[in-house]
Amino acid sequence: MTSTAPAIDSRRDVRERIVVGAAELLHDGGVDAVTTRAVAARAGVQAPTIYRLFGDKDGLLDAVAEHVTTVFSAEKAAMVDAAGADGTDPVEALRAGWDATIAFGLANPDLFVIMSDPRRGRGSPAVAAGLRVLEERLRRVAVAGRLLVGASEAVRLVHAAGTGAVLAILGEPEGRRDPALAETVWAAVEAQVVVPERDIVAGPDRALRTAASTLRAGVEELDRLTAAERAVLAEWLDRVAAGRRESDSGGA
């Protein structure tokens, strides 16, 4: 039996050439530059090949967006691994990821708009991979005792704010786009998500104590607990935040 592997590899090579060529055209000239004729010339294929592999222009743009976003998500994942290996402060690493995402969006405006469409991004493996990277960044912030809200809420806040900031900047005329807007948005998000440095407690167990202080601040809003349960929890959290043992507080 003749092996089909060479034929499969050939199709993959053709598909990759088309996607890469279209990605270059999209980056350099926007959506209008991604024509069948231009992509075919760039990839060295016949126009019918594009239709056979991608169906239509929208199908090709989806493939391009997925490809470029996959590469970017892999780069972000590598940044997270590097930050963990060299002991980078997790809040600084979170900010670095924010900056990288803003820069990517502004450098790839048409592609970012495509991937920001919920109908496209919702089922995208590349978008899901990017969110997993964000989740890992925020997990490390939480481990350090610096996360002010729940992890899932933090992911939604940071992702929504970053997407909104890029789209707001891109919504301005090209000559009037001000990336400084992203700085303002980050400051607002950081205030909602990250424990301020002034509230960080000292000591080797500062992560647990800071987390206890954060939770203690919202105990009275935990309406799923009874008043008695909230009182007990508040006492425990006060003890953890202060670094006291039961024996230190006069307990038996």
PDB file of C-alpha atoms in Angstrom:
ATOM      1  CA  MET A   1       0.000   0.000   0.000  1.00  0.00           C
ATOM      2  CA  THR A   2       1.287   3.446  -0.923  1.00  0.00           C
ATOM      3  CA  SER A   3       1.770   5.737   2.047  1.00  0.00           C
ATOM      4  CA  THR A   4      -0.406   8.866   2.126  1.00  0.00           C
ATOM      5  CA  ALA A   5       2.014  10.726   4.456  1.00  0.00           C
ATOM      6  CA  PRO A   6       3.811  12.650   1.670  1.00  0.00           C
ATOM      7  CA  ALA A   7       0.471  13.852   0.255  1.00  0.00           C
ATOM      8  CA  ILE A   8      -0.694  14.965   3.707  1.00  0.00           C
ATOM      9  CA  ASP A   9       2.580  16.782   4.332  1.00  0.00           C
ATOM     10  CA  SER A  10       2.259  18.477   0.947  1.00  0.00           C
ATOM     11  CA  ARG A  11      -1.254  19.712   1.731  1.00  0.00           C
ATOM     12  CA  ARG A  12      -0.072  21.012   5.102  1.00  0.00           C
ATOM     13  CA  ASP A  13       2.782  22.845   3.428  1.00  0.00           C
ATOM     14  CA  VAL A  14       0.429  24.447   0.898  1.00  0.00           C
ATOM     15  CA  ARG A  15      -2.033  25.423   3.617  1.00  0.00           C
ATOM     16  CA  GLU A  16       0.744  26.903   5.751  1.00  0.00           C
ATOM     17  CA  ARG A  17       2.124  28.908   2.829  1.00  0.00           C
ATOM     18  CA  ILE A  18      -1.322  30.332   2.132  1.00  0.00           C
ATOM     19  CA  VAL A  19      -1.978  31.221   5.790  1.00  0.00           C
ATOM     20  CA  VAL A  20       1.441  32.804   6.274  1.00  0.00           C
ATOM     21  CA  GLY A  21       1.144  34.746   3.026  1.00  0.00           C
ATOM     22  CA  ALA A  22      -2.326  35.995   3.943  1.00  0.00           C
ATOM     23  CA  ALA A  23      -1.089  36.931   7.418  1.00  0.00           C
ATOM     24  CA  GLU A  24       1.667  39.052   5.896  1.00  0.00           C
ATOM     25  CA  LEU A  25      -0.815  40.800   3.618  1.00  0.00           C
ATOM     26  CA  LEU A  26      -3.222  41.372   6.523  1.00  0.00           C
ATOM     27  CA  HIS A  27      -0.476  42.863   8.672  1.00  0.00           C
ATOM     28  CA  ASP A  28       0.892  45.109   5.928  1.00  0.00           C
ATOM     29  CA  GLY A  29      -2.304  46.245   4.234  1.00  0.00           C
ATOM     30  CA  GLY A  30      -5.305  45.261   6.333  1.00  0.00           C
ATOM     31  CA  VAL A  31      -8.299  43.145   5.378  1.00  0.00           C
ATOM     32  CA  ASP A  32      -8.697  44.793   1.964  1.00  0.00           C
ATOM     33  CA  ALA A  33      -5.207  43.624   0.980  1.00  0.00           C
ATOM     34  CA  VAL A  34      -6.153  39.965   1.509  1.00  0.00           C
ATOM     35  CA  THR A  35      -7.507  39.232  -1.961  1.00  0.00           C
ATOM     36  CA  THR A  36      -7.518  35.832  -3.597  1.00  0.00           C
ATOM     37  CA  ARG A  37      -5.189  37.062  -6.321  1.00  0.00           C
ATOM     38  CA  ALA A  38      -2.702  38.592  -3.867  1.00  0.00           C
ATOM     39  CA  VAL A  39      -2.695  35.591  -1.533  1.00  0.00           C
ATOM     40  CA  ALA A  40      -2.278  33.152  -4.424  1.00  0.00           C
ATOM     41  CA  ALA A  41       0.660  35.141  -5.758  1.00  0.00           C
ATOM     42  CA  ARG A  42       2.268  35.408  -2.316  1.00  0.00           C
ATOM     43  CA  ALA A  43       1.865  31.701  -1.577  1.00  0.00           C
ATOM     44  CA  GLY A  44       2.692  30.479  -5.074  1.00  0.00           C
ATOM     45  CA  VAL A  45      -0.580  28.608  -5.579  1.00  0.00           C
ATOM     46  CA  GLN A  46      -3.600  28.773  -7.858  1.00  0.00           C
ATOM     47  CA  ALA A  47      -6.713  30.612  -6.665  1.00  0.00           C
ATOM     48  CA  PRO A  48      -8.930  27.469  -6.698  1.00  0.00           C
ATOM     49  CA  THR A  49      -6.598  25.927  -4.117  1.00  0.00           C
ATOM     50  CA  ILE A  50      -7.514  28.690  -1.664  1.00  0.00           C
ATOM     51  CA  TYR A  51     -11.227  28.113  -2.160  1.00  0.00           C
ATOM     52  CA  ARG A  52     -10.803  24.368  -1.820  1.00  0.00           C
ATOM     53  CA  LEU A  53      -8.924  24.652   1.482  1.00  0.00           C
ATOM     54  CA  PHE A  54     -10.720  27.587   3.123  1.00  0.00           C
ATOM     55  CA  GLY A  55     -14.061  27.953   1.372  1.00  0.00           C
ATOM     56  CA  ASP A  56     -14.091  31.737   1.139  1.00  0.00           C
ATOM     57  CA  LYS A  57     -12.284  34.853   2.378  1.00  0.00           C
ATOM     58  CA  ASP A  58     -13.883  34.679   5.807  1.00  0.00           C
ATOM     59  CA  GLY A  59     -12.649  31.117   6.199  1.00  0.00           C
ATOM     60  CA  LEU A  60      -9.156  32.193   5.224  1.00  0.00           C
ATOM     61  CA  LEU A  61      -9.217  35.145   7.638  1.00  0.00           C
ATOM     62  CA  ASP A  62     -10.335  32.835  10.443  1.00  0.00           C
ATOM     63  CA  ALA A  63      -7.389  30.544   9.717  1.00  0.00           C
ATOM     64  CA  VAL A  64      -4.989  33.492   9.615  1.00  0.00           C
ATOM     65  CA  ALA A  65      -6.280  34.911  12.898  1.00  0.00           C
ATOM     66  CA  GLU A  66      -6.015  31.511  14.556  1.00  0.00           C
ATOM     67  CA  HIS A  67      -2.462  31.021  13.283  1.00  0.00           C
ATOM     68  CA  VAL A  68      -1.141  34.413  14.393  1.00  0.00           C
ATOM     69  CA  THR A  69      -2.922  34.295  17.747  1.00  0.00           C
ATOM     70  CA  THR A  70      -1.569  30.799  18.377  1.00  0.00           C
ATOM     71  CA  VAL A  71       1.976  32.038  17.838  1.00  0.00           C
ATOM     72  CA  PHE A  72       1.369  35.009  20.144  1.00  0.00           C
ATOM     73  CA  SER A  73      -0.191  32.818  22.857  1.00  0.00           C
ATOM     74  CA  ALA A  74       2.838  30.530  22.733  1.00  0.00           C
ATOM     75  CA  GLU A  75       5.124  33.545  23.149  1.00  0.00           C
ATOM     76  CA  LYS A  76       3.089  34.692  26.166  1.00  0.00           C
ATOM     77  CA  ALA A  77       3.277  31.216  27.686  1.00  0.00           C
ATOM     78  CA  ALA A  78       7.061  31.298  27.294  1.00  0.00           C
ATOM     79  CA  MET A  79       7.104  34.681  29.051  1.00  0.00           C
ATOM     80  CA  VAL A  80       5.159  33.202  31.976  1.00  0.00           C
ATOM     81  CA  ASP A  81       7.585  30.284  32.260  1.00  0.00           C
ATOM     82  CA  ALA A  82      10.573  32.632  32.136  1.00  0.00           C
ATOM     83  CA  ALA A  83       9.059  34.917  34.772  1.00  0.00           C
ATOM     84  CA  GLY A  84       8.476  31.950  37.069  1.00  0.00           C
ATOM     85  CA  ALA A  85      12.004  30.657  36.549  1.00  0.00           C
ATOM     86  CA  ASP A  86      13.760  33.935  37.344  1.00  0.00           C
ATOM     87  CA  GLY A  87      11.516  34.898  40.259  1.00  0.00           C
ATOM     88  CA  THR A  88       9.908  37.927  38.642  1.00  0.00           C
ATOM     89  CA  ASP A  89       7.323  39.595  40.856  1.00  0.00           C
ATOM     90  CA  PRO A  90       3.959  38.137  39.729  1.00  0.00           C
ATOM     91  CA  VAL A  91       2.287  41.550  39.582  1.00  0.00           C
ATOM     92  CA  GLU A  92       5.097  42.827  37.369  1.00  0.00           C
ATOM     93  CA  ALA A  93       4.670  39.728  35.200  1.00  0.00           C
ATOM     94  CA  LEU A  94       0.935  40.389  34.962  1.00  0.00           C
ATOM     95  CA  ARG A  95       1.633  43.953  33.860  1.00  0.00           C
ATOM     96  CA  ALA A  96       4.193  42.722  31.310  1.00  0.00           C
ATOM     97  CA  GLY A  97       1.539  40.426  29.843  1.00  0.00           C
ATOM     98  CA  TRP A  98      -0.898  43.342  29.670  1.00  0.00           C
ATOM     99  CA  ASP A  99       1.674  45.487  27.849  1.00  0.00           C
ATOM    100  CA  ALA A 100       2.450  42.669  25.413  1.00  0.00           C
ATOM    101  CA  THR A 101      -1.235  42.177  24.616  1.00  0.00           C
ATOM    102  CA  ILE A 102      -1.808  45.894  24.053  1.00  0.00           C
ATOM    103  CA  ALA A 103       1.256  46.088  21.797  1.00  0.00           C
ATOM    104  CA  PHE A 104       0.116  43.027  19.840  1.00  0.00           C
ATOM    105  CA  GLY A 105      -3.364  44.440  19.330  1.00  0.00           C
ATOM    106  CA  LEU A 106      -2.113  47.819  18.146  1.00  0.00           C
ATOM    107  CA  ALA A 107       0.424  46.196  15.810  1.00  0.00           C
ATOM    108  CA  ASN A 108      -2.224  43.876  14.327  1.00  0.00           C
ATOM    109  CA  PRO A 109      -5.393  45.983  14.268  1.00  0.00           C
ATOM    110  CA  ASP A 110      -7.422  44.084  11.670  1.00  0.00           C
ATOM    111  CA  LEU A 111      -6.507  40.714  13.107  1.00  0.00           C
ATOM    112  CA  PHE A 112      -7.335  41.882  16.653  1.00  0.00           C
ATOM    113  CA  VAL A 113     -10.756  43.067  15.541  1.00  0.00           C
ATOM    114  CA  ILE A 114     -11.395  39.689  13.907  1.00  0.00           C
ATOM    115  CA  MET A 115     -10.470  37.757  17.041  1.00  0.00           C
ATOM    116  CA  SER A 116     -12.442  40.134  19.280  1.00  0.00           C
ATOM    117  CA  ASP A 117     -15.664  39.161  17.504  1.00  0.00           C
ATOM    118  CA  PRO A 118     -17.345  36.775  19.994  1.00  0.00           C
ATOM    119  CA  ARG A 119     -18.655  34.663  17.132  1.00  0.00           C
ATOM    120  CA  ARG A 120     -15.071  33.922  16.110  1.00  0.00           C
ATOM    121  CA  GLY A 121     -13.166  34.074  19.384  1.00  0.00           C
ATOM    122  CA  ARG A 122     -15.586  31.968  21.438  1.00  0.00           C
ATOM    123  CA  GLY A 123     -14.610  28.721  19.765  1.00  0.00           C
ATOM    124  CA  SER A 124     -10.986  29.591  19.076  1.00  0.00           C
ATOM    125  CA  PRO A 125      -8.338  27.257  20.542  1.00  0.00           C
ATOM    126  CA  ALA A 126      -5.823  30.108  20.271  1.00  0.00           C
ATOM    127  CA  VAL A 127      -8.001  32.484  22.316  1.00  0.00           C
ATOM    128  CA  ALA A 128      -8.566  29.724  24.873  1.00  0.00           C
ATOM    129  CA  ALA A 129      -4.798  29.207  25.102  1.00  0.00           C
ATOM    130  CA  GLY A 130      -4.304  32.923  25.678  1.00  0.00           C
ATOM    131  CA  LEU A 131      -6.858  32.888  28.496  1.00  0.00           C
ATOM    132  CA  ARG A 132      -5.070  29.953  30.102  1.00  0.00           C
ATOM    133  CA  VAL A 133      -1.870  32.005  30.106  1.00  0.00           C
ATOM    134  CA  LEU A 134      -3.732  34.872  31.784  1.00  0.00           C
ATOM    135  CA  GLU A 135      -5.183  32.440  34.339  1.00  0.00           C
ATOM    136  CA  GLU A 136      -1.680  31.227  35.176  1.00  0.00           C
ATOM    137  CA  ARG A 137      -0.393  34.770  35.621  1.00  0.00           C
ATOM    138  CA  LEU A 138      -3.270  35.541  37.985  1.00  0.00           C
ATOM    139  CA  ARG A 139      -2.804  32.268  39.847  1.00  0.00           C
ATOM    140  CA  ARG A 140       0.737  33.333  40.662  1.00  0.00           C
ATOM    141  CA  VAL A 141      -0.530  36.705  41.832  1.00  0.00           C
ATOM    142  CA  ALA A 142      -2.970  34.856  44.097  1.00  0.00           C
ATOM    143  CA  VAL A 143      -0.258  32.571  45.487  1.00  0.00           C
ATOM    144  CA  ALA A 144       1.703  35.686  46.391  1.00  0.00           C
ATOM    145  CA  GLY A 145      -1.309  36.950  48.341  1.00  0.00           C
ATOM    146  CA  ARG A 146      -1.836  39.873  45.983  1.00  0.00           C
ATOM    147  CA  LEU A 147      -5.139  38.968  44.296  1.00  0.00           C
ATOM    148  CA  LEU A 148      -7.981  41.148  45.493  1.00  0.00           C
ATOM    149  CA  VAL A 149     -10.871  39.239  43.867  1.00  0.00           C
ATOM    150  CA  GLY A 150     -11.632  35.673  42.862  1.00  0.00           C
ATOM    151  CA  ALA A 151      -9.480  34.206  40.118  1.00  0.00           C
ATOM    152  CA  SER A 152     -12.313  33.740  37.606  1.00  0.00           C
ATOM    153  CA  GLU A 153     -13.531  37.297  38.144  1.00  0.00           C
ATOM    154  CA  ALA A 154      -9.978  38.597  37.755  1.00  0.00           C
ATOM    155  CA  VAL A 155      -9.609  36.797  34.411  1.00  0.00           C
ATOM    156  CA  ARG A 156     -12.833  38.343  33.128  1.00  0.00           C
ATOM    157  CA  LEU A 157     -11.880  41.826  34.322  1.00  0.00           C
ATOM    158  CA  VAL A 158      -8.364  41.823  32.881  1.00  0.00           C
ATOM    159  CA  HIS A 159      -9.385  40.212  29.588  1.00  0.00           C
ATOM    160  CA  ALA A 160     -12.367  42.513  29.070  1.00  0.00           C
ATOM    161  CA  ALA A 161     -10.386  45.614  29.993  1.00  0.00           C
ATOM    162  CA  GLY A 162      -7.476  44.730  27.719  1.00  0.00           C
ATOM    163  CA  THR A 163      -9.741  43.964  24.773  1.00  0.00           C
ATOM    164  CA  GLY A 164     -11.749  47.124  25.360  1.00  0.00           C
ATOM    165  CA  ALA A 165      -8.647  49.298  25.653  1.00  0.00           C
ATOM    166  CA  VAL A 166      -7.237  48.077  22.337  1.00  0.00           C
ATOM    167  CA  LEU A 167     -10.557  48.436  20.520  1.00  0.00           C
ATOM    168  CA  ALA A 168     -11.062  51.933  21.941  1.00  0.00           C
ATOM    169  CA  ILE A 169      -7.628  53.018  20.742  1.00  0.00           C
ATOM    170  CA  LEU A 170      -8.150  51.432  17.329  1.00  0.00           C
ATOM    171  CA  GLY A 171     -11.502  53.191  17.082  1.00  0.00           C
ATOM    172  CA  GLU A 172      -9.746  56.523  16.812  1.00  0.00           C
ATOM    173  CA  PRO A 173      -8.420  57.839  13.458  1.00  0.00           C
ATOM    174  CA  GLU A 174      -5.014  56.317  12.796  1.00  0.00           C
ATOM    175  CA  GLY A 175      -3.112  59.570  13.311  1.00  0.00           C
ATOM    176  CA  ARG A 176      -4.837  60.278  16.635  1.00  0.00           C
ATOM    177  CA  ARG A 177      -4.530  56.930  18.388  1.00  0.00           C
ATOM    178  CA  ASP A 178      -3.170  57.363  21.895  1.00  0.00           C
ATOM    179  CA  PRO A 179      -1.707  54.210  23.503  1.00  0.00           C
ATOM    180  CA  ALA A 180      -1.641  56.091  26.822  1.00  0.00           C
ATOM    181  CA  LEU A 181      -5.305  55.158  27.216  1.00  0.00           C
ATOM    182  CA  ALA A 182      -4.143  51.620  27.985  1.00  0.00           C
ATOM    183  CA  GLU A 183      -2.100  52.987  30.916  1.00  0.00           C
ATOM    184  CA  THR A 184      -5.202  54.594  32.405  1.00  0.00           C
ATOM    185  CA  VAL A 185      -7.242  51.436  31.933  1.00  0.00           C
ATOM    186  CA  TRP A 186      -4.509  49.320  33.538  1.00  0.00           C
ATOM    187  CA  ALA A 187      -4.443  51.594  36.591  1.00  0.00           C
ATOM    188  CA  ALA A 188      -8.196  51.114  37.005  1.00  0.00           C
ATOM    189  CA  VAL A 189      -7.974  47.346  36.563  1.00  0.00           C
ATOM    190  CA  GLU A 190      -5.008  47.023  38.910  1.00  0.00           C
ATOM    191  CA  ALA A 191      -6.947  48.875  41.622  1.00  0.00           C
ATOM    192  CA  GLN A 192      -9.786  46.353  41.280  1.00  0.00           C
ATOM    193  CA  VAL A 193      -7.680  43.201  41.013  1.00  0.00           C
ATOM    194  CA  VAL A 194      -4.374  43.614  42.858  1.00  0.00           C
ATOM    195  CA  VAL A 195      -3.709  44.177  46.555  1.00  0.00           C
ATOM    196  CA  PRO A 196      -1.868  47.541  46.837  1.00  0.00           C
ATOM    197  CA  GLU A 197       1.728  47.428  48.016  1.00  0.00           C
ATOM    198  CA  ARG A 198       0.842  49.500  51.070  1.00  0.00           C
ATOM    199  CA  ASP A 199      -1.420  46.673  52.249  1.00  0.00           C
ATOM    200  CA  ILE A 200       1.192  43.936  51.922  1.00  0.00           C
ATOM    201  CA  VAL A 201       2.198  42.542  55.299  1.00  0.00           C
ATOM    202  CA  ALA A 202       5.772  41.701  56.230  1.00  0.00           C
ATOM    203  CA  GLY A 203       7.141  38.296  57.137  1.00  0.00           C
ATOM    204  CA  PRO A 204       7.802  34.904  55.538  1.00  0.00           C
ATOM    205  CA  ASP A 205       4.062  34.056  55.599  1.00  0.00           C
ATOM    206  CA  ARG A 206       3.027  37.363  54.066  1.00  0.00           C
ATOM    207  CA  ALA A 207       1.133  35.710  51.200  1.00  0.00           C
ATOM    208  CA  LEU A 208      -1.284  33.951  53.562  1.00  0.00           C
ATOM    209  CA  ARG A 209      -1.558  36.948  55.850  1.00  0.00           C
ATOM    210  CA  THR A 210      -2.235  39.348  52.981  1.00  0.00           C
ATOM    211  CA  ALA A 211      -4.856  36.980  51.572  1.00  0.00           C
ATOM    212  CA  ALA A 212      -6.451  36.771  55.036  1.00  0.00           C
ATOM    213  CA  SER A 213      -6.523  40.565  55.292  1.00  0.00           C
ATOM    214  CA  THR A 214      -8.140  40.812  51.882  1.00  0.00           C
ATOM    215  CA  LEU A 215     -10.845  38.282  52.741  1.00  0.00           C
ATOM    216  CA  ARG A 216     -11.366  39.856  56.163  1.00  0.00           C
ATOM    217  CA  ALA A 217     -12.264  43.158  54.521  1.00  0.00           C
ATOM    218  CA  GLY A 218     -15.242  41.550  52.834  1.00  0.00           C
ATOM    219  CA  VAL A 219     -16.466  39.184  55.551  1.00  0.00           C
ATOM    220  CA  GLU A 220     -19.559  41.235  56.325  1.00  0.00           C
ATOM    221  CA  GLU A 221     -20.694  40.848  52.707  1.00  0.00           C
ATOM    222  CA  LEU A 222     -20.637  37.041  52.859  1.00  0.00           C
ATOM    223  CA  ASP A 223     -24.401  36.711  53.149  1.00  0.00           C
ATOM    224  CA  ARG A 224     -24.248  32.967  52.553  1.00  0.00           C
ATOM    225  CA  LEU A 225     -22.911  32.679  56.108  1.00  0.00           C
ATOM    226  CA  THR A 226     -24.880  33.349  59.262  1.00  0.00           C
ATOM    227  CA  ALA A 227     -23.941  36.239  61.505  1.00  0.00           C
ATOM    228  CA  ALA A 228     -22.342  33.807  63.950  1.00  0.00           C
ATOM    229  CA  GLU A 229     -20.341  32.133  61.180  1.00  0.00           C
ATOM    230  CA  ARG A 230     -19.138  35.492  59.898  1.00  0.00           C
ATOM    231  CA  ALA A 231     -18.032  36.451  63.393  1.00  0.00           C
ATOM    232  CA  VAL A 232     -16.026  33.241  63.810  1.00  0.00           C
ATOM    233  CA  LEU A 233     -14.482  33.591  60.356  1.00  0.00           C
ATOM    234  CA  ALA A 234     -13.573  37.213  61.079  1.00  0.00           C
ATOM    235  CA  GLU A 235     -11.818  36.169  64.274  1.00  0.00           C
ATOM    236  CA  TRP A 236      -9.848  33.476  62.486  1.00  0.00           C
ATOM    237  CA  LEU A 237      -8.849  35.806  59.666  1.00  0.00           C
ATOM    238  CA  ASP A 238      -7.809  38.517  62.121  1.00  0.00           C
ATOM    239  CA  ARG A 239      -5.587  35.980  63.843  1.00  0.00           C
ATOM    240  CA  VAL A 240      -4.006  34.838  60.560  1.00  0.00           C
ATOM    241  CA  ALA A 241      -3.507  38.395  59.328  1.00  0.00           C
ATOM    242  CA  ALA A 242      -1.829  39.365  62.589  1.00  0.00           C
ATOM    243  CA  GLY A 243       0.380  36.285  62.573  1.00  0.00           C
ATOM    244  CA  ARG A 244      -0.935  35.100  65.939  1.00  0.00           C
ATOM    245  CA  ARG A 245      -1.162  31.504  67.125  1.00  0.00           C
ATOM    246  CA  GLU A 246      -4.060  30.339  69.278  1.00  0.00           C
ATOM    247  CA  SER A 247      -1.772  30.229  72.315  1.00  0.00           C
ATOM    248  CA  ASP A 248      -0.763  33.841  71.655  1.00  0.00           C
ATOM    249  CA  SER A 249      -4.395  34.964  71.826  1.00  0.00           C
ATOM    250  CA  GLY A 250      -5.118  33.284  75.095  1.00  0.00           C
ATOM    251  CA  GLY A 251      -6.801  30.202  73.673  1.00  0.00           C
ATOM    252  CA  ALA A 252      -6.690  26.876  75.475  1.00  0.00           C
TER     253      ALA A 252
END
